[in-house]
Amino acid sequence: MRVTFTVNGRRQEADDVWEGESLLYVLRERMGLPGSKNACEQGECGSCTVRLDGVPVCACLVAAGQVQDREVVTVEGLADFAKERDTGAAGPGTDPGAAQRWQPRPAGPATELSPVQQAFVDAGAVQCGFCTPGLLVAADELLERNAQPTDADIREALSGNLCRCTGYEKILDAVRLAAARTGTEA
Amino acid sequence: MGVTRTPTPTTQGSETTGGIGESTLRPDGVLKTTGEFAYASDLWHEDMLWGHTLRSPHAHAEIVSLDVSRALAQPGVYAVLTYDDLPTDVRHYGLEIQDTPVLAHGRVRHHGEPVALVAADHPETARRAAAKIRVEYRQLPVVVDEATATAPDAPLIHEGRTDHHSGHVPHPNVVHRQPIVRGDADAAARRADVIVTGDYEVGMQDQAFLGPESGLAVPAEDGGVDLYIATQWLHADLRQIAPVLGLPEEKVRMTLSGVGGAFGGREDLSMQIHACLLALRTGKPVKMVYNRFESFFGHVHRHPATLHYEHGATRDGKITHMRCRIVLDGGAYASSSPAVVGNASSLSAGPYVIDDVDIEALALYTNNPPCGAMRGFGAVQACFAYEAQMDKLAAALGMDPVEFRRLNAMSQGAVMPTGQVVDSPAPVAELLRRVKAMPMPPEREWESAGGGVDVRALPGGLSNTTHGEGVVRGVGYAVGIKNVGFSEGFDDYSTARVRLEVIAGEPVATVHTAMAEVGQGGVTVHAQIARTELGVTQVTIDPADTRVGSAGSTSASRQTYVTGGAVRHTCQAVRERVLELGRAKLGTHHPAWATAELLLESGKVVTDDGEVLAGLAEVLGDEAIDIEREWRHRPTEPFDLRTGQGRGHVQYSFAAHRAVVDVDTELGLVKVVELACAQDVGKALNPLSVVGQIQGGTTQGLGLAVMEEILVSDRATVRNPSFTDYLIPTILDTPPIPVDVLELADDHAPYGLRGVGEAPTLSSTPAVVAAIRAATGLALRRVPVRPENLTGT
């Protein structure tokens, strides 16, 4: 089947999608967007968390057909998504051609990060980094609806995202840092 | 007890920013937050196929027949391989003992053992084709524990053993046995005023790294193969892969791809050989990615253990002796079981002064899942038992458990049960003092919001199972000792290649090692070392691959010590070369070239008085200095097979924990309120990463204490291979983890550093259980502690 939906602000089409394929498979294997990770395929670990019409979901539990005509934001679009939210302007989105030709590129000063991404780097919240994309999407959504969360709020919001490396302390630090920085700027 | 020594002074590079001792940020951090960092499971190649593994549903069975014709006939399938298709007569592999079949031959020895491989154009096609392979099994009796493994009629897991341990083990189903005898435990026991004994059990823990096993094998025109892989040690993989493929090692080119955690679970091969076989057979690139279910079968686990301990003490609180027997279940294949036995036995007395010991540790072959390396490696199991014993002894003597431990704590100069002298700081008593002195978390925090109850601060959390009724607080302490580096005479070296050149007028260092970055931050530290040693700002870390010499394993808390040591050693050689060049080119310009101690600082050659002699650009010109060197720490020696005596370990590391728990005694639910840690790290090369390691290790110990266990049925099949049924701590299960880092330099180690990663995983578990015991008064001799252990239901 063909599935047409919006990914990171761009209209995308996927052809020959098998009915059993998940949104996660389509993003990773057909759209060239491997940022969302597959670590359990059961909705337990949160590594594949994306926004679906604004709501954080596990992309592994969403059948590809369910996203027809809907909007998806992945970690690859997080910086643009946050920028658009902050400025009210439309972000450039991810070019589908570029996404298909995806290659890792060295990070340079040109890499623009959202506040929560920058805070994860600065606070040491990234070790192996496999849980990071899902946590970033979840944390960004938390800060969108609650700009000054308590520790209990952060723990509740991120309780669906497993991390095996950090013991979560630096992740809490990162979310607190992102909240503090955003609060300062406001 | 104030042992006060400052870390090794660093003169070279002390003016350089971003050098050692600073919390510089990860070079891969940005890519890991944008989703662009390429993990092994993210790799993609034009025309690539997907590999899939058919695994045994039984723990022990004879393969009566195997028919792949229906799978081969399925459209989209390019190859189906079984044992008979293996290209050479090297058909087994293994870290220490080559006992693991690449594909099962006539018999499977554990649930999930690989039987056949499929390559197809879509992962689902490969899965469905694998399901069409007809395998007829005849089930065999299973060996599951010491009694069944050593019974007179026990089936032998491996017949006709010829490995280097087979000659000294008491039974062919014992992989390795290590006794350690020192002093006279019988005589010492007669001096004891109290004697306590205990039987303890540790369940089978899984590494549960988040990035599943995966890799991409690409056949090359020269008949070789390029393998992009998530592993812990490229060269050990290579040594095992190449002979099975029938290729010389130089035709198997391995490159590390992004690794989503490891914790020991990637020491053994998983899909490496399988993907290469399929790629070479089909002539197409083959990607293999395990899902979580398969991952539970795709790697070894932490050895479950039964431990019997006896300790005695005099009335004034001095330990007289210790006897113990530790039985580790190694499962169907050896993996690193012999080394785990070495660790469990040699570290079984803990960080205490005990002159008279009688120790035995062994690992079994059974039909249970194979077990091998996991963070803590044999020391975790022992620590749970000896720390429970310390609390029992203190209680029997009416002493405070921390004071009792401090009274018996080892310090520098102590002698291990193996006879090895601990010849660097061992601040065990100080760590206990520090962790006890940390401020206590508030009581009844669920009431602190005022008025209502915040159930998130209670056992059971948002399940809303209590508002404080039946909730009892407990506090517990533990301390542990872990070795750093590979032990028992292993040639535990590493290699680094460092290039220094001027690019666009600026000196740039490039560091190339085969170190597996698995998340620990080795790449961060290598850049810091290069900045410090070469006085440069710009450092490039090349991808890890097999074009450079071995770095050894990212295991045993060893990489900062050993590959960090190799990077430093090679940088020093590069620095010498810079100074040689400078003397040759510019020596006549200034007498200090010949007479002064010269340093590299901020891109310049300076005297130790700070006078600038030349810029690196001026010294190097167009020349690039490019040096590859190996580096070794002090050698170790094997443990004597009868007495266990021997200078077996490189270095020891120590951590202590204090756990505070609230237990809902009616429902048996535990909330760990705080888990404080004090650890000596010698020298924190990157303080932010050090704390991150300690908090991560602590949390894995918490998981073992109250959550994590692979459950095995009475037919030795795995019952819970998923994150729905195998639970690891979430952010709600994990408490605040305040960390107190002590830095007492080890003069034998680079910069005085001490391996960090594993020690916190040891003492975390017994501290939590001690706290639950304090809250409930229950004996709790087994981890993980389950609700029914607390309610008696």
Coordinates of N, CA, C and O in Angstrom, one line a residue, chain B residues 581-713:
Chain B
L581 N 63.0 17.3 16.0 CA 62.9 18.1 14.8 C 63.2 19.6 15.1 O 63.9 20.2 14.4
G582 N 62.7 20.0 16.2 CA 62.9 21.4 16.6 C 64.4 21.7 16.9 O 65.0 22.7 16.4
R583 N 65.1 20.7 17.5 CA 66.5 20.9 17.8 C 67.3 20.9 16.5 O 68.2 21.7 16.3
A584 N 66.9 20.0 15.6 CA 67.6 20.0 14.3 C 67.4 21.2 13.5 O 68.4 21.8 12.9
K585 N 66.2 21.7 13.5 CA 65.9 22.9 12.7 C 66.3 24.2 13.3 O 66.8 25.1 12.7
L586 N 66.0 24.3 14.6 CA 66.1 25.6 15.3 C 67.0 25.6 16.5 O 67.1 26.6 17.2
G587 N 67.7 24.5 16.7 CA 68.6 24.4 17.9 C 69.6 25.5 18.1 O 69.9 25.8 19.2
T588 N 70.0 26.0 17.0 CA 71.1 27.0 17.1 C 70.5 28.4 17.5 O 71.2 29.3 17.8
H589 N 69.2 28.5 17.4 CA 68.6 29.8 17.7 C 68.5 30.2 19.1 O 68.4 31.4 19.5
H590 N 68.5 29.2 20.0 CA 68.3 29.5 21.4 C 68.9 28.4 22.2 O 68.7 27.2 21.9
P591 N 69.7 28.7 23.2 CA 70.4 27.6 24.0 C 69.5 26.7 24.7 O 69.8 25.5 25.0
A592 N 68.2 27.2 25.0 CA 67.3 26.3 25.8 C 66.9 25.1 25.1 O 66.6 24.1 25.7
W593 N 67.0 25.0 23.7 CA 66.8 23.8 23.0 C 67.6 22.7 23.5 O 67.2 21.5 23.5
A594 N 68.8 23.0 23.9 CA 69.7 21.9 24.4 C 69.7 21.7 25.9 O 69.9 20.6 26.4
T595 N 69.3 22.8 26.6 CA 69.6 22.7 28.1 C 68.3 22.6 28.9 O 68.3 22.0 30.0
A596 N 67.1 23.1 28.4 CA 66.0 23.2 29.2 C 65.1 21.9 29.1 O 65.1 21.2 28.1
E597 N 64.2 21.7 30.1 CA 63.1 20.8 30.0 C 62.1 21.4 29.1 O 61.6 22.6 29.4
L598 N 61.7 20.8 28.0 CA 60.8 21.4 27.0 C 59.4 20.8 27.1 O 59.3 19.6 27.2
L599 N 58.4 21.7 26.9 CA 57.0 21.2 26.9 C 56.3 21.7 25.7 O 56.8 22.6 25.0
L600 N 55.2 21.0 25.4 CA 54.3 21.5 24.3 C 53.1 22.1 25.0 O 52.4 21.4 25.7
E601 N 52.9 23.4 24.7 CA 51.8 24.1 25.4 C 51.2 25.0 24.3 O 51.9 25.8 23.6
S602 N 49.8 25.0 24.2 CA 49.1 25.9 23.4 C 49.7 26.0 22.0 O 49.9 27.1 21.4
G603 N 50.1 24.9 21.4 CA 50.6 24.9 20.0 C 52.0 25.4 19.9 O 52.5 25.7 18.8
K604 N 52.7 25.5 21.0 CA 54.1 26.0 21.0 C 55.0 25.1 21.8 O 54.6 24.3 22.7
V605 N 56.3 25.2 21.4 CA 57.3 24.5 22.3 C 57.8 25.6 23.3 O 58.2 26.7 22.9
V606 N 57.7 25.2 24.6 CA 58.0 26.2 25.6 C 59.0 25.5 26.6 O 59.0 24.3 26.7
T607 N 59.8 26.3 27.3 CA 60.6 25.8 28.3 C 59.8 25.7 29.6 O 58.6 26.2 29.7
D608 N 60.3 24.9 30.6 CA 59.5 24.7 31.8 C 59.4 26.0 32.6 O 58.6 26.1 33.5
D609 N 60.1 27.1 32.1 CA 59.9 28.4 32.7 C 58.8 29.2 31.9 O 58.5 30.3 32.3
G610 N 58.3 28.6 30.9 CA 57.3 29.3 30.1 C 57.8 30.1 29.0 O 57.0 30.8 28.3
E611 N 59.1 30.1 28.7 CA 59.6 30.8 27.5 C 59.3 30.1 26.2 O 59.5 28.9 26.1
V612 N 58.7 30.8 25.3 CA 58.3 30.2 24.0 C 59.5 30.1 23.1 O 60.2 31.1 22.9
L613 N 59.8 28.9 22.6 CA 60.9 28.7 21.7 C 60.5 28.7 20.2 O 61.2 29.2 19.4
A614 N 59.3 28.1 20.0 CA 58.9 28.1 18.6 C 57.4 27.6 18.6 O 57.0 27.0 19.5
G615 N 56.7 28.0 17.5 CA 55.4 27.4 17.3 C 55.5 26.0 16.6 O 56.5 25.7 16.0
L616 N 54.5 25.2 16.9 CA 54.5 23.9 16.3 C 54.5 23.9 14.8 O 55.2 23.1 14.1
A617 N 53.9 25.0 14.2 CA 53.8 25.1 12.8 C 55.2 25.3 12.2 O 55.6 24.8 11.2
E618 N 56.0 26.1 13.0 CA 57.4 26.4 12.5 C 58.2 25.1 12.6 O 59.0 24.9 11.7
V619 N 58.0 24.4 13.7 CA 58.8 23.2 13.9 C 58.5 22.1 12.8 O 59.3 21.5 12.2
L620 N 57.2 21.9 12.6 CA 56.7 20.8 11.8 C 56.8 21.1 10.3 O 57.1 20.3 9.5
G621 N 56.5 22.3 9.9 CA 56.4 22.7 8.5 C 55.4 21.8 7.8 O 54.3 21.6 8.3
D622 N 55.8 21.2 6.8 CA 54.9 20.3 6.0 C 55.0 18.8 6.5 O 54.3 18.0 6.0
E623 N 55.9 18.6 7.5 CA 56.1 17.2 7.9 C 54.9 16.8 8.9 O 54.5 17.5 9.8
A624 N 54.5 15.6 8.7 CA 53.5 15.0 9.6 C 54.3 13.9 10.4 O 55.0 13.1 9.9
I625 N 54.1 14.0 11.7 CA 54.7 12.9 12.6 C 53.6 11.9 12.8 O 52.5 12.2 13.2
D626 N 53.9 10.6 12.5 CA 52.8 9.6 12.6 C 53.4 8.4 13.2 O 54.3 7.7 12.6
I627 N 53.0 8.1 14.4 CA 53.7 7.0 15.2 C 52.6 6.0 15.8 O 51.6 6.5 16.3
E628 N 52.8 4.7 15.6 CA 52.0 3.7 16.3 C 52.8 3.0 17.3 O 53.9 2.5 17.0
R629 N 52.2 2.9 18.5 CA 53.0 2.2 19.6 C 52.0 1.3 20.4 O 50.9 1.6 20.6
E630 N 52.6 0.2 20.9 CA 51.9 -0.6 21.9 C 52.3 -0.1 23.3 O 53.3 0.4 23.5
W631 N 51.3 -0.4 24.3 CA 51.7 0.0 25.7 C 51.1 -1.1 26.6 O 50.0 -1.7 26.3
R632 N 51.9 -1.5 27.6 CA 51.5 -2.5 28.5 C 51.6 -2.0 29.9 O 52.5 -1.2 30.3
H633 N 50.7 -2.5 30.8 CA 50.8 -2.2 32.2 C 51.7 -3.3 32.8 O 52.1 -4.2 32.1
R634 N 51.9 -3.2 34.1 CA 52.7 -4.2 34.8 C 52.1 -5.6 34.5 O 50.9 -5.8 34.6
P635 N 53.0 -6.6 34.3 CA 52.5 -8.0 34.0 C 51.8 -8.6 35.3 O 52.2 -8.2 36.4
T636 N 50.9 -9.5 35.0 CA 50.3 -10.2 36.1 C 50.8 -11.7 35.9 O 51.4 -12.0 35.0
E637 N 50.4 -12.6 36.9 CA 50.7 -14.0 36.7 C 49.5 -14.8 37.1 O 48.6 -14.4 37.8
P638 N 49.5 -16.1 36.6 CA 48.3 -16.9 36.8 C 48.2 -17.3 38.3 O 49.2 -17.2 39.1
F639 N 47.0 -17.7 38.8 CA 46.8 -18.2 40.1 C 47.3 -19.7 40.1 O 46.9 -20.4 39.2
D640 N 48.0 -20.1 41.1 CA 48.3 -21.5 41.3 C 47.0 -22.3 41.3 O 46.1 -21.9 42.0
L641 N 47.0 -23.4 40.6 CA 45.8 -24.2 40.5 C 45.3 -24.9 41.8 O 44.2 -25.2 41.9
R642 N 46.3 -25.1 42.7 CA 45.9 -25.7 44.0 C 45.8 -24.7 45.1 O 44.9 -24.8 45.9
T643 N 46.6 -23.7 45.1 CA 46.6 -22.8 46.3 C 46.0 -21.4 46.0 O 45.7 -20.7 46.9
G644 N 45.9 -21.1 44.7 CA 45.3 -19.9 44.3 C 46.3 -18.7 44.5 O 45.9 -17.5 44.4
Q645 N 47.6 -19.0 44.8 CA 48.5 -17.9 45.1 C 49.0 -17.3 43.8 O 49.2 -18.1 42.8
G646 N 49.2 -16.0 43.7 CA 49.7 -15.4 42.5 C 49.4 -13.9 42.4 O 48.3 -13.5 42.9
R647 N 50.3 -13.2 41.8 CA 50.1 -11.7 41.6 C 49.2 -11.6 40.4 O 49.6 -11.2 39.3
G648 N 47.9 -11.9 40.6 CA 47.0 -12.1 39.5 C 46.3 -10.8 38.9 O 45.9 -10.8 37.7
H649 N 46.3 -9.7 39.7 CA 45.5 -8.6 39.2 C 46.4 -7.4 39.0 O 47.4 -7.2 39.6
V650 N 45.9 -6.5 38.1 CA 46.7 -5.3 37.7 C 46.5 -4.2 38.8 O 47.4 -3.5 39.2
Q651 N 45.2 -4.0 39.2 CA 44.9 -2.9 40.0 C 43.5 -3.2 40.7 O 42.8 -4.0 40.2
Y652 N 43.3 -2.6 41.8 CA 42.0 -2.8 42.5 C 41.2 -1.5 42.6 O 41.9 -0.4 42.7
S653 N 39.9 -1.6 42.5 CA 39.1 -0.3 42.7 C 38.0 -0.6 43.7 O 37.6 -1.7 43.9
F654 N 37.6 0.5 44.4 CA 36.8 0.4 45.6 C 35.6 1.4 45.5 O 35.8 2.5 45.1
A655 N 34.4 0.9 45.8 CA 33.3 1.9 46.0 C 32.5 1.4 47.2 O 32.5 0.2 47.5
A656 N 31.8 2.4 47.8 CA 30.9 2.1 48.9 C 29.6 2.8 48.7 O 29.5 3.8 48.0
H657 N 28.5 2.1 49.1 CA 27.2 2.7 48.9 C 26.4 2.7 50.3 O 26.6 1.9 51.1
R658 N 25.5 3.7 50.3 CA 24.5 3.7 51.4 C 23.2 3.8 50.7 O 22.9 4.7 49.9
A659 N 22.3 2.8 51.0 CA 21.0 2.8 50.4 C 20.0 3.2 51.5 O 20.1 2.8 52.6
V660 N 19.0 4.0 51.1 CA 17.9 4.3 51.9 C 16.6 3.8 51.2 O 16.4 4.2 50.0
V661 N 15.8 3.0 51.8 CA 14.6 2.4 51.1 C 13.4 2.7 52.0 O 13.5 2.8 53.2
D662 N 12.3 2.8 51.3 CA 11.0 2.7 52.0 C 10.3 1.4 51.5 O 10.2 1.2 50.3
V663 N 9.9 0.6 52.4 CA 9.2 -0.7 52.1 C 7.8 -0.7 52.5 O 7.5 -0.4 53.7
D664 N 6.9 -1.0 51.6 CA 5.5 -1.2 51.9 C 5.5 -2.7 52.4 O 5.4 -3.6 51.6
T665 N 5.5 -2.9 53.7 CA 5.7 -4.2 54.2 C 4.4 -5.1 54.0 O 4.5 -6.3 54.1
E666 N 3.3 -4.5 53.7 CA 2.1 -5.3 53.5 C 2.0 -5.8 52.1 O 1.6 -7.0 51.9
L667 N 2.5 -5.1 51.1 CA 2.5 -5.5 49.7 C 3.9 -6.0 49.2 O 4.0 -6.5 48.1
G668 N 4.9 -5.8 50.0 CA 6.2 -6.2 49.6 C 6.8 -5.3 48.5 O 7.7 -5.7 47.7
L669 N 6.4 -4.1 48.4 CA 6.9 -3.2 47.4 C 8.0 -2.3 48.0 O 7.9 -1.8 49.1
V670 N 9.1 -2.1 47.2 CA 10.2 -1.4 47.7 C 10.4 -0.1 46.9 O 10.3 -0.2 45.6
K671 N 10.6 1.0 47.5 CA 11.0 2.2 46.8 C 12.4 2.6 47.4 O 12.6 2.8 48.5
V672 N 13.4 2.5 46.5 CA 14.7 3.0 46.9 C 14.7 4.5 46.8 O 14.4 5.1 45.8
V673 N 14.9 5.1 48.0 CA 14.7 6.6 48.2 C 16.0 7.3 47.8 O 15.9 8.4 47.2
E674 N 17.1 6.7 48.1 CA 18.4 7.3 47.7 C 19.5 6.2 47.7 O 19.4 5.3 48.5
L675 N 20.5 6.4 46.9 CA 21.5 5.4 46.8 C 22.8 6.2 46.6 O 23.2 6.5 45.5
A676 N 23.4 6.5 47.8 CA 24.6 7.4 47.7 C 25.9 6.5 47.5 O 25.9 5.4 48.0
C677 N 26.8 7.1 46.8 CA 28.1 6.3 46.5 C 29.3 7.2 46.8 O 29.3 8.4 46.5
A678 N 30.3 6.5 47.4 CA 31.6 7.2 47.5 C 32.6 6.2 46.8 O 32.6 5.0 47.0
Q679 N 33.4 6.7 45.9 CA 34.3 5.9 45.1 C 35.7 6.6 44.9 O 35.7 7.8 44.7
D680 N 36.7 5.8 45.1 CA 38.1 6.3 44.7 C 38.4 6.0 43.3 O 38.3 4.9 42.8
V681 N 38.7 7.1 42.5 CA 39.0 6.9 41.1 C 40.4 7.3 40.7 O 40.8 7.3 39.6
G682 N 41.3 7.4 41.8 CA 42.7 7.7 41.5 C 42.9 9.1 40.9 O 43.4 10.0 41.6
K683 N 42.4 9.3 39.7 CA 42.4 10.6 39.1 C 41.2 10.7 38.1 O 41.1 9.8 37.3
A684 N 40.3 11.7 38.3 CA 39.2 11.8 37.4 C 39.6 12.5 36.1 O 39.7 13.7 36.1
L685 N 39.9 11.7 35.0 CA 40.3 12.4 33.8 C 39.2 13.3 33.2 O 39.4 14.3 32.7
N686 N 37.9 12.8 33.4 CA 36.8 13.6 33.0 C 35.7 13.5 34.1 O 35.0 12.5 34.1
P687 N 35.7 14.4 35.0 CA 34.8 14.2 36.2 C 33.4 14.0 35.8 O 32.7 13.2 36.5
L688 N 32.8 14.7 34.8 CA 31.4 14.5 34.4 C 31.2 13.0 34.0 O 30.2 12.4 34.4
S689 N 32.1 12.5 33.2 CA 31.9 11.1 32.8 C 32.1 10.1 33.9 O 31.5 9.1 34.0
V690 N 33.0 10.4 34.8 CA 33.3 9.5 36.0 C 32.0 9.4 36.8 O 31.5 8.3 37.2
V691 N 31.3 10.5 37.1 CA 30.1 10.5 37.9 C 29.0 9.8 37.1 O 28.3 9.0 37.7
G692 N 29.0 10.0 35.8 CA 28.0 9.2 35.0 C 28.2 7.7 35.0 O 27.3 7.0 35.1
Q693 N 29.5 7.3 35.0 CA 29.8 5.9 35.1 C 29.3 5.3 36.5 O 28.7 4.3 36.6
I694 N 29.6 6.1 37.5 CA 29.2 5.6 38.9 C 27.7 5.5 39.0 O 27.2 4.6 39.6
Q695 N 27.0 6.5 38.5 CA 25.5 6.5 38.6 C 24.9 5.4 37.8 O 24.0 4.7 38.2
G696 N 25.5 5.2 36.6 CA 25.0 4.1 35.7 C 25.3 2.7 36.3 O 24.4 1.8 36.4
G697 N 26.5 2.5 36.9 CA 26.8 1.2 37.5 C 26.0 1.0 38.7 O 25.5 -0.1 39.0
T698 N 25.7 2.0 39.5 CA 24.9 1.9 40.7 C 23.5 1.5 40.3 O 22.9 0.6 41.0
T699 N 23.0 2.0 39.3 CA 21.6 1.7 38.9 C 21.5 0.2 38.4 O 20.5 -0.4 38.7
Q700 N 22.5 -0.3 37.7 CA 22.5 -1.7 37.4 C 22.5 -2.6 38.6 O 21.9 -3.7 38.6
G701 N 23.2 -2.1 39.6 CA 23.2 -2.9 40.9 C 21.8 -2.9 41.6 O 21.4 -3.9 42.1
L702 N 21.2 -1.7 41.5 CA 19.8 -1.6 42.0 C 18.9 -2.6 41.3 O 18.0 -3.2 41.9
G703 N 19.1 -2.7 40.0 CA 18.2 -3.6 39.2 C 18.4 -5.0 39.6 O 17.4 -5.7 39.8
L704 N 19.6 -5.4 39.9 CA 19.8 -6.8 40.4 C 19.2 -7.0 41.8 O 18.8 -8.1 42.1
A705 N 19.2 -5.9 42.6 CA 18.7 -6.1 43.9 C 17.2 -6.3 44.0 O 16.8 -7.1 44.8
V706 N 16.5 -5.6 43.2 CA 15.0 -5.7 43.3 C 14.2 -6.0 42.1 O 13.0 -6.1 42.2
M707 N 14.9 -6.1 40.9 CA 14.0 -6.2 39.7 C 14.5 -7.3 38.8 O 13.6 -8.1 38.2
E708 N 15.8 -7.4 38.5 CA 16.2 -8.1 37.2 C 16.5 -9.6 37.4 O 17.4 -9.9 38.2
E709 N 15.9 -10.4 36.6 CA 16.3 -11.8 36.6 C 15.8 -12.5 35.4 O 14.6 -12.4 35.1
I710 N 16.6 -13.2 34.6 CA 16.2 -14.0 33.6 C 15.7 -15.3 34.2 O 16.4 -16.0 34.9
L711 N 14.4 -15.6 34.0 CA 13.8 -16.8 34.6 C 13.9 -18.0 33.6 O 13.6 -17.8 32.4
V712 N 14.3 -19.1 34.2 CA 14.5 -20.3 33.3 C 13.6 -21.4 33.9 O 13.5 -21.6 35.1
S713 N 12.9 -22.1 32.9 CA 12.0 -23.1 33.3 C 12.7 -24.4 33.7 O 13.9 -24.5 33.6

